[in-house]
Coordinates of C-alpha atoms in Angstrom, one line a residue:
X27 CA 0.0 0.0 0.0
X28 CA 1.5 3.0 -0.5
X29 CA 2.2 5.9 1.8
X30 CA 0.5 8.9 1.7
X31 CA 1.0 13.1 3.2
X32 CA -1.4 11.8 5.9
X33 CA 0.7 9.0 7.2
X34 CA 3.4 11.3 6.5
X35 CA 1.5 13.9 8.8
X36 CA 0.2 11.7 11.8
X37 CA 3.5 10.1 11.4
X38 CA 4.5 7.2 14.4
X39 CA 2.7 7.8 18.0
X40 CA 3.7 5.0 20.5
X41 CA 1.2 6.5 23.1
X42 CA -1.9 5.2 20.6
X43 CA -1.2 1.4 20.8
X44 CA -3.3 1.8 23.8
X45 CA -6.3 2.8 21.6
X46 CA -5.5 0.1 18.9
X47 CA -4.9 -3.1 21.6
X48 CA -8.7 -1.5 23.1
X49 CA -10.8 -2.7 20.0
X50 CA -10.7 -5.7 21.6
X51 CA -12.6 -4.4 24.5
X52 CA -14.3 -2.3 22.6
X53 CA -16.2 -4.6 19.7
X54 CA -17.3 -6.6 22.7
X55 CA -19.0 -3.7 23.9
X56 CA -22.3 -4.3 21.6
X57 CA -23.0 -8.3 21.6
X58 CA -23.1 -7.3 25.3
X59 CA -25.1 -5.0 25.7
X60 CA -27.7 -5.8 23.2
X61 CA -31.2 -6.2 24.9
X62 CA -32.2 -9.7 23.1
X63 CA -31.1 -12.7 21.0
X64 CA -33.0 -11.9 17.3
X65 CA -30.6 -8.4 17.9
X66 CA -27.4 -10.7 19.5
X67 CA -28.0 -12.7 15.8
X68 CA -28.6 -9.7 13.6
X69 CA -24.7 -8.1 15.3
X70 CA -22.9 -11.3 15.1
X71 CA -24.4 -11.9 11.5
X72 CA -23.8 -8.3 10.8
X73 CA -19.8 -8.6 11.9
X74 CA -19.1 -12.0 10.4
X75 CA -20.4 -10.9 6.8
X76 CA -18.0 -7.4 6.7
X77 CA -14.9 -9.6 8.0
X78 CA -16.0 -13.0 5.3
X79 CA -15.9 -9.3 2.9
X80 CA -12.5 -7.6 4.4
X81 CA -11.3 -11.1 3.5
X82 CA -12.5 -11.5 0.1
X83 CA -11.3 -8.3 -0.3
X84 CA -8.1 -9.4 0.4
X85 CA -7.7 -12.7 -1.9
X86 CA -8.3 -11.0 -4.4
X87 CA -5.9 -7.8 -3.9
X88 CA -3.9 -9.2 -1.2
X89 CA -1.7 -6.0 0.1
X90 CA 0.9 -5.5 2.7
X91 CA 1.9 -2.2 4.2
X92 CA 5.3 -0.8 4.0
X93 CA 7.7 -1.2 6.4
X94 CA 7.8 2.7 8.4
X95 CA 10.0 3.7 10.5
X96 CA 9.2 3.4 13.9
X97 CA 11.9 2.9 16.9
X98 CA 10.3 -0.3 18.2
X99 CA 13.4 -0.5 20.4
X100 CA 12.5 2.2 23.1
X101 CA 9.0 1.0 22.5
X102 CA 8.7 -2.4 23.9
X103 CA 4.7 -2.4 23.3
X104 CA 5.2 -1.1 20.0
X105 CA 8.3 -4.2 19.5
X106 CA 5.6 -7.0 20.2
X107 CA 3.0 -5.7 18.5
X108 CA 4.5 -5.5 15.0
X109 CA 6.6 -8.9 16.1
X110 CA 2.9 -10.3 16.7
X111 CA 0.6 -8.4 14.4
X112 CA 2.6 -8.3 11.1
X113 CA 0.7 -6.0 8.5
X114 CA 0.5 -8.3 5.8
X115 CA -3.6 -8.2 5.5
X116 CA -3.6 -4.7 5.1
X117 CA -6.5 -4.0 3.3
X118 CA -9.5 -3.4 4.4
X119 CA -8.1 -2.5 7.7
X120 CA -10.4 -5.0 9.8
X121 CA -9.5 -2.5 12.9
X122 CA -10.8 0.4 11.5
X123 CA -14.1 -1.4 9.8
X124 CA -15.3 -3.3 13.3
X125 CA -14.5 0.3 15.2
X126 CA -17.0 1.9 12.6
X127 CA -19.7 -1.1 12.7
X128 CA -19.5 -1.2 16.6
X129 CA -19.9 2.2 17.0
X130 CA -23.0 2.5 15.2
X131 CA -24.1 -0.2 16.7
X132 CA -23.8 1.2 20.3
X133 CA -24.9 4.8 19.7
X134 CA -28.1 2.6 18.4
X135 CA -28.5 0.7 21.8
X136 CA -26.8 3.7 23.6
X137 CA -29.7 6.0 22.1
X138 CA -32.4 3.2 22.4
X139 CA -32.6 3.4 26.1
X140 CA -31.9 7.0 26.5
X141 CA -27.7 6.8 27.5
X142 CA -26.0 10.8 28.2
X143 CA -25.1 12.4 25.4
X144 CA -21.4 12.5 27.3
X145 CA -21.8 8.2 27.4
X146 CA -22.9 8.6 23.7
X147 CA -19.7 10.6 23.0
X148 CA -17.5 8.3 24.8
X149 CA -18.1 5.8 22.1
X150 CA -17.6 7.9 19.6
X151 CA -14.4 8.9 20.4
X152 CA -13.0 5.8 21.4
X153 CA -14.4 4.9 17.8
X154 CA -12.0 7.1 16.1
X155 CA -9.3 7.0 18.6
X156 CA -9.4 3.0 17.8
X157 CA -9.1 4.5 13.7
X158 CA -6.5 7.0 14.2
X159 CA -4.6 4.5 16.0
X160 CA -4.1 1.6 12.7
X161 CA -2.3 5.0 11.4
X162 CA -0.2 5.6 13.9
X163 CA 1.3 2.6 15.5
X164 CA 2.4 2.1 11.7
X165 CA 0.2 -1.1 11.6
X166 CA -2.0 0.6 8.3
X167 CA -1.6 3.4 6.2
X168 CA -4.2 5.6 5.6
X169 CA -5.7 3.8 2.2
X170 CA -6.4 0.6 4.1
X171 CA -8.2 2.8 6.7
X172 CA -10.1 4.5 4.8
X173 CA -11.5 1.2 3.0
X174 CA -11.4 -0.3 6.6
X175 CA -13.9 3.0 7.4
X176 CA -15.9 2.2 4.4
X177 CA -16.7 -1.5 4.5
X178 CA -18.0 -0.6 8.2
X179 CA -19.7 2.5 7.0
X180 CA -21.1 0.2 4.5
X181 CA -21.9 -2.7 5.9
X182 CA -24.4 -0.7 9.0
X183 CA -25.7 1.3 6.1
X184 CA -26.6 -2.1 4.1
X185 CA -27.8 -3.4 7.7
X186 CA -30.2 -0.9 8.7
X187 CA -31.3 -1.1 5.1
X188 CA -32.1 -5.1 5.1
X189 CA -33.7 -4.6 8.8
X190 CA -36.1 -1.4 7.5
X191 CA -37.1 -3.7 4.1
X192 CA -37.9 -6.6 6.8
X193 CA -39.4 -4.7 9.5
X194 CA -41.9 -3.3 6.3
X195 CA -42.2 -6.8 4.7
X196 CA -43.3 -8.2 8.3
X197 CA -46.0 -4.6 8.7
X198 CA -46.9 -5.4 5.3
X199 CA -48.4 -9.2 5.7
X200 CA -50.1 -8.0 9.5
X201 CA -51.7 -5.3 7.9
X202 CA -53.2 -7.8 5.1
X203 CA -53.9 -10.7 7.5
X204 CA -56.4 -8.6 9.9

């Protein structure tokens, strides 16, 4: 994947590893908070479908992040990350995709239960922090991060459209039955 001006502007920021690694906690929030099994099944189906699309894109168009200058010797956590999470499957960034997907689901859940705006703002900031960290840890470049954001956002849009059409079909069947 090519390095862009955005990658050079953001640069390597070792503090961002905390956001990068927090994805695994963040992603767990949505399925834990869904109110019923039907919505849990919808979330799991959506997340699995998105991951499969991301994998298919990578199989058809395999990419890799370039080796960027990072002083891993002075940052053991970054050295560990770069040693365990290789940049072989760069585009689209599933870190970015799952952050966007989770942010959308959590926003819906938090709004439905009347959560305070501050909690909803924390949700968005956490997702943005994870997306930003994909570039700042040198695990991804801006283009594959953008592709991940597009994959996550597109998945949310498709899931909402499918859910709306499904509800419309159920309501139509109910009205014709009465």
